[in-house]
Short mmCIF file of C-alpha atoms in Angstrom, two decimals:
data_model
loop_
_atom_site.label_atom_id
_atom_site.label_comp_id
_atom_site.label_asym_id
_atom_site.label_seq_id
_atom_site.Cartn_x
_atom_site.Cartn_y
_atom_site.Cartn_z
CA UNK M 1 100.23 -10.18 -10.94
CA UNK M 2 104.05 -10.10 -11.31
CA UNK M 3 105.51 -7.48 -14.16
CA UNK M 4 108.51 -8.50 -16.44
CA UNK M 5 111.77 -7.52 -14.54
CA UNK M 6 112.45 -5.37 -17.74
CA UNK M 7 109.43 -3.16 -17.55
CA UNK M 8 110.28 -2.40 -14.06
CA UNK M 9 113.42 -1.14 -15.24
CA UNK M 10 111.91 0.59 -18.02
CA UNK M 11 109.68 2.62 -15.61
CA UNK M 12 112.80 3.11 -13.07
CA UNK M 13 115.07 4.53 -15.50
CA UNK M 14 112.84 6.89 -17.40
CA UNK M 15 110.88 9.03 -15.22
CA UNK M 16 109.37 10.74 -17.95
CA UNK M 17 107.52 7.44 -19.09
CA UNK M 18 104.60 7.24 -17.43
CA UNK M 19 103.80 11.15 -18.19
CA UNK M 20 104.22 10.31 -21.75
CA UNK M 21 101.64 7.14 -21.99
CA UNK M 22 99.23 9.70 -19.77
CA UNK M 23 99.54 12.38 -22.10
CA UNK M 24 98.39 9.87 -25.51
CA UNK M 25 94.75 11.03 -26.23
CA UNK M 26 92.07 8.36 -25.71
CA UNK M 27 90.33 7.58 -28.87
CA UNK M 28 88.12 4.70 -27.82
CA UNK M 29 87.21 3.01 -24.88
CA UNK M 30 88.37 -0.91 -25.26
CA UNK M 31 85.72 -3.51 -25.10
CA UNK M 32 87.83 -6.21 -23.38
CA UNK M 33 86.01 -9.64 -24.70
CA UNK M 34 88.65 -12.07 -23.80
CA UNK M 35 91.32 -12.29 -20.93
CA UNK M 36 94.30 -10.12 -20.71
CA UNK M 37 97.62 -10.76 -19.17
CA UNK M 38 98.21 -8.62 -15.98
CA UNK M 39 101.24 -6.81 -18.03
CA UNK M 40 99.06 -5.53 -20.60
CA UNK M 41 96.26 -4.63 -18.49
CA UNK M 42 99.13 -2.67 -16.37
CA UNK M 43 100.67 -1.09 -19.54
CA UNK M 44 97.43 -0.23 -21.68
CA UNK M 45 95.19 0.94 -18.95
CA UNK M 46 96.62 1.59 -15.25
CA UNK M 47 99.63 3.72 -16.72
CA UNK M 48 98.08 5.55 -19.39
CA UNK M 49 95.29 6.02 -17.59
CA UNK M 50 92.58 4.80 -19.59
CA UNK M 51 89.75 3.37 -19.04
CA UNK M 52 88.24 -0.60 -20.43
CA UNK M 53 85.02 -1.98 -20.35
CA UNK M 54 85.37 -6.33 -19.73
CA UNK M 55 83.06 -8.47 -20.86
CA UNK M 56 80.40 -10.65 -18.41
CA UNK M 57 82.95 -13.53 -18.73
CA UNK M 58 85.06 -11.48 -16.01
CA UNK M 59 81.94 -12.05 -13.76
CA UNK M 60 80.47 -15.12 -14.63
CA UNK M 61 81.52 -17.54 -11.80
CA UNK M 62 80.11 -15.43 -9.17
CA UNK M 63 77.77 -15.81 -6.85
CA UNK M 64 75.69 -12.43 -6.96
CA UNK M 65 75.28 -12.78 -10.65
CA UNK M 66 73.78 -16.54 -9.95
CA UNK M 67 72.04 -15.75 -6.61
CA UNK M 68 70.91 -11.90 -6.80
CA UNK M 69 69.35 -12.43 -10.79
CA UNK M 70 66.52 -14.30 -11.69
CA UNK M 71 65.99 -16.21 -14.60
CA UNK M 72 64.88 -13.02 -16.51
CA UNK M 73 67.71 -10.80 -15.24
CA UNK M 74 65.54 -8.98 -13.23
CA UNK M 75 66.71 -8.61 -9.67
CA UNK M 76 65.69 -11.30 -7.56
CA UNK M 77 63.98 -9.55 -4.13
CA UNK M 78 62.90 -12.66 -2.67
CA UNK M 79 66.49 -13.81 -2.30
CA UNK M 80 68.05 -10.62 -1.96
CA UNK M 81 65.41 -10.27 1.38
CA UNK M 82 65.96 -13.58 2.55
CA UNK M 83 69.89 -13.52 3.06
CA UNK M 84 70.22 -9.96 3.77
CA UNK M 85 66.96 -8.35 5.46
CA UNK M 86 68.51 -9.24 8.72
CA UNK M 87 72.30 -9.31 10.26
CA UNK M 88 73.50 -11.90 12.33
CA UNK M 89 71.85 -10.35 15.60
CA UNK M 90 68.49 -10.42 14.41
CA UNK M 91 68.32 -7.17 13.45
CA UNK M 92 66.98 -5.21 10.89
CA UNK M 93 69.64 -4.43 8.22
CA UNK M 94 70.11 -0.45 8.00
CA UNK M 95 71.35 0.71 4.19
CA UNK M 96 71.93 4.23 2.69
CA UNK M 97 69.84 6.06 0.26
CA UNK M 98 69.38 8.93 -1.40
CA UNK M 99 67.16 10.31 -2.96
CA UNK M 100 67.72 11.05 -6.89
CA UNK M 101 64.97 13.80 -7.26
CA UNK M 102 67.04 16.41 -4.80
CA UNK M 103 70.16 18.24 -4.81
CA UNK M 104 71.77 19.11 -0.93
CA UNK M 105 75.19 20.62 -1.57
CA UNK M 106 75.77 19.42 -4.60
CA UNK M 107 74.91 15.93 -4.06
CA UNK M 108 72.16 13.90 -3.57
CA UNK M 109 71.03 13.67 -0.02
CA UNK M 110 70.82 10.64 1.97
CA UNK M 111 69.09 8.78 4.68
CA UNK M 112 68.92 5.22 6.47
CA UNK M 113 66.58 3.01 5.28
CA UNK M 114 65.97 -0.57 6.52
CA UNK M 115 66.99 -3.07 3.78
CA UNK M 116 63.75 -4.62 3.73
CA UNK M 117 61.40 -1.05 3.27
CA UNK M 118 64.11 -0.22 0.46
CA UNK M 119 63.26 -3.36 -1.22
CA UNK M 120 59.38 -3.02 -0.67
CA UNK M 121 59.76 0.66 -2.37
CA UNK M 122 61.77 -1.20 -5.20
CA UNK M 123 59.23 -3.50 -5.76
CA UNK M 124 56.39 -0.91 -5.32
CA UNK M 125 57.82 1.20 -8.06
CA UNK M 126 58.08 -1.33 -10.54
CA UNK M 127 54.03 -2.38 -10.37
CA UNK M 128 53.06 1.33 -10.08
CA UNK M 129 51.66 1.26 -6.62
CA UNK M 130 51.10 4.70 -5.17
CA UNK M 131 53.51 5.18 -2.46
CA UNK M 132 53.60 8.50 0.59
CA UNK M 133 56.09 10.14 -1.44
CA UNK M 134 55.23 9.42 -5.36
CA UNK M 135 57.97 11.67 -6.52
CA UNK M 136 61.11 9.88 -4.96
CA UNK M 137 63.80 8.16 -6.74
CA UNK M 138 65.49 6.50 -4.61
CA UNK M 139 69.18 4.95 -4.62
CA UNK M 140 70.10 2.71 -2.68
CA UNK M 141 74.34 3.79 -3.11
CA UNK M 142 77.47 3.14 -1.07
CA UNK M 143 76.54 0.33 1.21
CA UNK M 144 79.46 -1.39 3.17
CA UNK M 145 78.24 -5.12 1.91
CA UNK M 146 81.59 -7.31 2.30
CA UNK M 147 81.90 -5.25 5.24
CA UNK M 148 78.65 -6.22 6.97
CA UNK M 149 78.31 -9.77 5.43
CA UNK M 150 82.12 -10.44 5.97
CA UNK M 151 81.01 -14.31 5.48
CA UNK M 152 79.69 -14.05 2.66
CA UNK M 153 80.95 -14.09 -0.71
CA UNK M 154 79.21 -12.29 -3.34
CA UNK M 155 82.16 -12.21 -5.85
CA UNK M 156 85.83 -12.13 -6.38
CA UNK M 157 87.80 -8.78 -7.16
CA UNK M 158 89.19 -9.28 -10.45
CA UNK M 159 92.90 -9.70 -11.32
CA UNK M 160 93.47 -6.19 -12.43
CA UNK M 161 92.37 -4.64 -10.05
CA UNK M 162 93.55 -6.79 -6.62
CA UNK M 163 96.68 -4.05 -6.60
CA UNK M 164 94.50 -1.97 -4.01
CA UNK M 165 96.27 0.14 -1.29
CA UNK M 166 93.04 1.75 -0.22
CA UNK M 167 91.43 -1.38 0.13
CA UNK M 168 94.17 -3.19 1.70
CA UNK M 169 95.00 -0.73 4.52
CA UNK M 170 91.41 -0.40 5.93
CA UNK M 171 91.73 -3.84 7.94
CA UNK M 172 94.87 -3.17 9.46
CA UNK M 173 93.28 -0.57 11.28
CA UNK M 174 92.38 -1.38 15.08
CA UNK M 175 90.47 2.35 15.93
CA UNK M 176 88.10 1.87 13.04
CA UNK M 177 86.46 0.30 10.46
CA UNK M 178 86.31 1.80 6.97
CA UNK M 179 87.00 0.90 3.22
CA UNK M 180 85.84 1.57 -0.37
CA UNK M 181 83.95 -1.83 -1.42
CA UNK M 182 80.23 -0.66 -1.78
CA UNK M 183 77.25 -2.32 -3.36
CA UNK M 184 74.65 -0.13 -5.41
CA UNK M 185 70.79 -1.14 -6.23
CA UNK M 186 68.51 1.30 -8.03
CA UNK M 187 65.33 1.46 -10.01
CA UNK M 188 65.41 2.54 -13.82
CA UNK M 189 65.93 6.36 -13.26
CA UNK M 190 68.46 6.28 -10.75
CA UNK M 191 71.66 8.19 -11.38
CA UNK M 192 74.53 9.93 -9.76
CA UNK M 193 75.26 13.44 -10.37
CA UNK M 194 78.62 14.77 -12.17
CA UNK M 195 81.55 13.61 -10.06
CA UNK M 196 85.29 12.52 -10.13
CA UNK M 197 86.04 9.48 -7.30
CA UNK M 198 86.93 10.17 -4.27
CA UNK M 199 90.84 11.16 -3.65
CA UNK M 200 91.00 10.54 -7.91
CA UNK M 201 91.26 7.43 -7.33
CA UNK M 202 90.68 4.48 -9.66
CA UNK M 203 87.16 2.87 -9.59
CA UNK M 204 85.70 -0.01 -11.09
CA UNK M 205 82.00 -1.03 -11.51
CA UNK M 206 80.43 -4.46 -12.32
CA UNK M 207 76.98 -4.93 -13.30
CA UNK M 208 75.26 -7.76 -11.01
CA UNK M 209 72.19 -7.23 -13.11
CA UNK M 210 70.49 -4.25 -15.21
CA UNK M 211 72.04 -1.64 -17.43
CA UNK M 212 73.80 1.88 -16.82
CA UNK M 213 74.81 4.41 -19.46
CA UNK M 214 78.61 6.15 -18.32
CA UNK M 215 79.31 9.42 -19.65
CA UNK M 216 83.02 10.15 -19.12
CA UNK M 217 85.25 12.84 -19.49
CA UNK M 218 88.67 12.62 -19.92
CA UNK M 219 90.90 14.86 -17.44
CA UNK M 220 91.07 18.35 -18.02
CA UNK M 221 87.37 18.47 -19.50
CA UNK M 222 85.91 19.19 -16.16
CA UNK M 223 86.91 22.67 -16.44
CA UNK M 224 83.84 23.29 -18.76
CA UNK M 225 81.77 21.89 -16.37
CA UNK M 226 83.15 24.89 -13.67
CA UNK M 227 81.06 28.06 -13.08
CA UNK M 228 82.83 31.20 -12.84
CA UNK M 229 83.24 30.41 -8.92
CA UNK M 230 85.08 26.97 -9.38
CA UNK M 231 81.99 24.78 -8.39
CA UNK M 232 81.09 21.82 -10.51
CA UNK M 233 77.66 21.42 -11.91
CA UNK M 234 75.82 18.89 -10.63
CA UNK M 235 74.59 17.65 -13.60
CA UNK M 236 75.94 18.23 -16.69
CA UNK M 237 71.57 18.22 -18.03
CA UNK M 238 71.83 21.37 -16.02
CA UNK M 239 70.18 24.35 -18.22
CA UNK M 240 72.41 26.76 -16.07
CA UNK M 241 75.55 25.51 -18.38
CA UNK M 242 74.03 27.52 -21.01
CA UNK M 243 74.54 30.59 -19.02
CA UNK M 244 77.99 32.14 -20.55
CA UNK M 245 78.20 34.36 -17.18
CA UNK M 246 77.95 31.84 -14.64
CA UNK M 247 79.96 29.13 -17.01
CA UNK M 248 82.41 30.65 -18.94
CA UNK M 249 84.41 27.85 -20.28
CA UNK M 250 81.13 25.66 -20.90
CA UNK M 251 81.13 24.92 -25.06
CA UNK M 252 79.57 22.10 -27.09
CA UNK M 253 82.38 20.73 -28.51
CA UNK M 254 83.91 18.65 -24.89
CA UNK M 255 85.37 15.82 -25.00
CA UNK M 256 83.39 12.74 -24.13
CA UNK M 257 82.60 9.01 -23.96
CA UNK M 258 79.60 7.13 -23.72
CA UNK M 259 79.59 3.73 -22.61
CA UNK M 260 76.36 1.13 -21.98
CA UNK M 261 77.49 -0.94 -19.38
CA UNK M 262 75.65 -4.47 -19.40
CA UNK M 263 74.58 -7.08 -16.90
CA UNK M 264 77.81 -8.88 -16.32
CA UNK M 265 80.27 -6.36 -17.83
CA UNK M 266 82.97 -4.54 -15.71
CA UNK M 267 83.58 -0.92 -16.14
CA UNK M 268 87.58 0.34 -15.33
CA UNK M 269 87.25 4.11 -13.97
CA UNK M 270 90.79 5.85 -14.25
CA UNK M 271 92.26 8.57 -11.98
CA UNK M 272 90.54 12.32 -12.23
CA UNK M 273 88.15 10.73 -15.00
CA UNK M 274 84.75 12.64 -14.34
CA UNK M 275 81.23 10.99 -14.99
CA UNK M 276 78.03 10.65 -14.85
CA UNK M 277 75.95 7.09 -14.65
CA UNK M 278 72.38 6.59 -15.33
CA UNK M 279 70.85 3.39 -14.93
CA UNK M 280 68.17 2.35 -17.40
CA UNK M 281 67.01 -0.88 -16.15
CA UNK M 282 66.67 -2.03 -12.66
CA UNK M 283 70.13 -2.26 -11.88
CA UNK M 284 72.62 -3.73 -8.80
CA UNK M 285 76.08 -3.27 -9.17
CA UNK M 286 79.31 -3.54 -7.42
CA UNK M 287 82.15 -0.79 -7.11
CA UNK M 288 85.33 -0.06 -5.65
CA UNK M 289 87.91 2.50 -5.34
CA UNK M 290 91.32 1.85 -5.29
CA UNK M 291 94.63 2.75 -5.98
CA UNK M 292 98.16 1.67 -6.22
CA UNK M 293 102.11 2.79 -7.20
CA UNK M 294 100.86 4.02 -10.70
CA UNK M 295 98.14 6.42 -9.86
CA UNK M 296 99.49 7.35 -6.13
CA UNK M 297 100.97 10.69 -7.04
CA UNK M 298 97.82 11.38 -8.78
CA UNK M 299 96.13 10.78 -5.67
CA UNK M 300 98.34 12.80 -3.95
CA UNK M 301 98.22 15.82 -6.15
CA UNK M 302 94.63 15.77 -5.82
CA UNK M 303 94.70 15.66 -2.06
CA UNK M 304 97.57 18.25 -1.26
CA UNK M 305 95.27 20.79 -4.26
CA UNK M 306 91.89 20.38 -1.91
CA UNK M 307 94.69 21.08 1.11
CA UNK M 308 95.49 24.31 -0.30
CA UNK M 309 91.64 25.48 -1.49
CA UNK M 310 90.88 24.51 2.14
CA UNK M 311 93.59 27.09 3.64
CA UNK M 312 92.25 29.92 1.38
CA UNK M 313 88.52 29.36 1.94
CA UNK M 314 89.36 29.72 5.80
CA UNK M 315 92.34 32.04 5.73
CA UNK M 316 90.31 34.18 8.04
CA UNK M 317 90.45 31.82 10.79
CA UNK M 318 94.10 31.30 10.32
CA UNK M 319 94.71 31.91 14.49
CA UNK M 320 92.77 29.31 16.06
CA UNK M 321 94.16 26.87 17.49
CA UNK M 322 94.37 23.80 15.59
CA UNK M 323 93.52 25.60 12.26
CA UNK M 324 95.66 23.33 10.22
CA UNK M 325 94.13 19.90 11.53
CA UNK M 326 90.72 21.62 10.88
CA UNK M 327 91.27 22.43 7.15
CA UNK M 328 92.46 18.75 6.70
CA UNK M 329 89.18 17.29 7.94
CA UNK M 330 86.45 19.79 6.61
CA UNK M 331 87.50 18.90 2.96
CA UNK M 332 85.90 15.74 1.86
CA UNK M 333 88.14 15.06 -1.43
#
């Protein structure tokens, strides 16, 4: 992943160069069918900030697209239950998921779920067989894997996106254990509301198996999607968007990209990007969030703007003690 020495210089002698590729309008979204050198990658996408789709060649050697798939793409339950039902105590494995049908402060809420119920729902809901709660649509969505199964290697981050500082500091740390590598399994249906990732960072997304449909908006669009009080919509289907009152800024005419994401192909997420994914097949995927030196002050500006909402929301409470700490940790960015 090394850069030429003279784009280094490039980017330390003109400040004003990265803010220029970020401000070029996105016209397309890059189908990526062949491999890139690192440079490129680094110039066309991480410093303008936007986003690629790659081809299932950038995931063909690995071993959840031979392992978790079978022969018809469909995902394969009696392996996925045989290698990860149960840790290496014994124990029932515990995964989070939520449920797609309800809305808890702006988000879909969760609860744990033994691996091995999650997949008998999966499987359940595919043949049609009446289960205690019919309406559900559940998601199984931001499970720890390479965490839990340390030893085991389900793939191999690609190239372009191994420049991860969020990633890389999370095993340093001796008081906890944390990081941004999830896995994701849901039934056609599934879907995750109207969001931008977590800090801004980057993410990307690679389809094990199945089919999702991205709808992204470029930064700055989002503000259509605010009601008069500076809350997002949860989904941008919402029928409330319609009302001028509550969503002043809301228009037909916003920018936006759709992208079908198939089995194989990798998805690149830039910083402050909002979307919303659907899948349309049975679908398992793997995502991470990241960042590095060319979208840290992103980041940052993201973080230190949620600081300052966070000081006015509880302005009132401005003499406890502690009052500072407290607005850093009761805004989840």
């Amino acid at each position: 992943m090394d850069l030429p020495f003279s784009l280094i210089q490039r980017l330390y002698q003109n400040s004003d160069y990265i803010g220029e590729l970020r401000k070029e309008p996105c016209n397309t979204i890059d189908y990526i069918t062949s491999p890139i050198s690192y440079e490129s990658f680094f110039k066309q996408y991480l410093l303008s900030n936007k986003p690629c789709v790659f081809s299932s060649i950038a995931t063909a050697g690995w071993r959840a697209r031979r392992d978790w798939v079978t022969g018809d793409g469909k995902p394969h339950f009696v392996q996925l239950l045989k290698d990860f039902a149960m840790d290496e105590q014994r124990k029932d494995v515990v995964v989070p998921v939520a449920n797609c049908n309800q809305e808890k402060f702006s988000s879909h809420p969760k609860r744990d779920m033994s691996f091995k119920d999650y997949i008998g729902y999966w499987k359940n809901r595919i043949i049609g067989v009446p289960t205690k709660e019919p309406t559900d649509c559940l998601y199984l969505k931001d499970w720890h894997f390479t965490r839990q199964f340390a030893g085991y290697t389900a793939y191999t981050t690609p190239e372009y996106f191994q420049s991860d500082w969020l990633n890389e500091y999370w095993p340093q740390q001796q008081d906890t254990q944390d990081d941004y590598r999830f896995v994701y399994m849901g039934p056609k249906g599934s879907w995750t509301s109207f969001h931008a990732d977590v800090f801004h960072s980057y993410s990307w997304s690679a389809n094990i198996c199945g089919c999702k449909k991205w709808l992204l908006y470029p930064p700055g669009e989002e503000k259509c999607f605010k009601n008069k009080f500076g809350q997002l919509v949860f989904s941008i289907d919402s029928v409330e968007l319609h009302d001028t009152n509550l969503y002043p800024e809301y228009h037909d005419d916003i920018s936006c990209f759709e992208v079908i994401q198939k089995a194989g192909e990798v998805i690149f997420v830039p910083s402050g990007w909002h979307h919303q994914v659907f899948n349309q097949e049975d679908t398992i995927s793997v995502n991470h969030n990241w960042f590095n030196g060319c979208s840290v002050d992103l980041c940052w500006n993201y973080v230190k703007e949620c600081l300052k909402e966070v000081k006015v929301e509880i302005a009132d409470c401005l003499d406890m003690d502690g009052w500072l700490t407290q607005c850093q940790v009761r805004r989840v960015c």
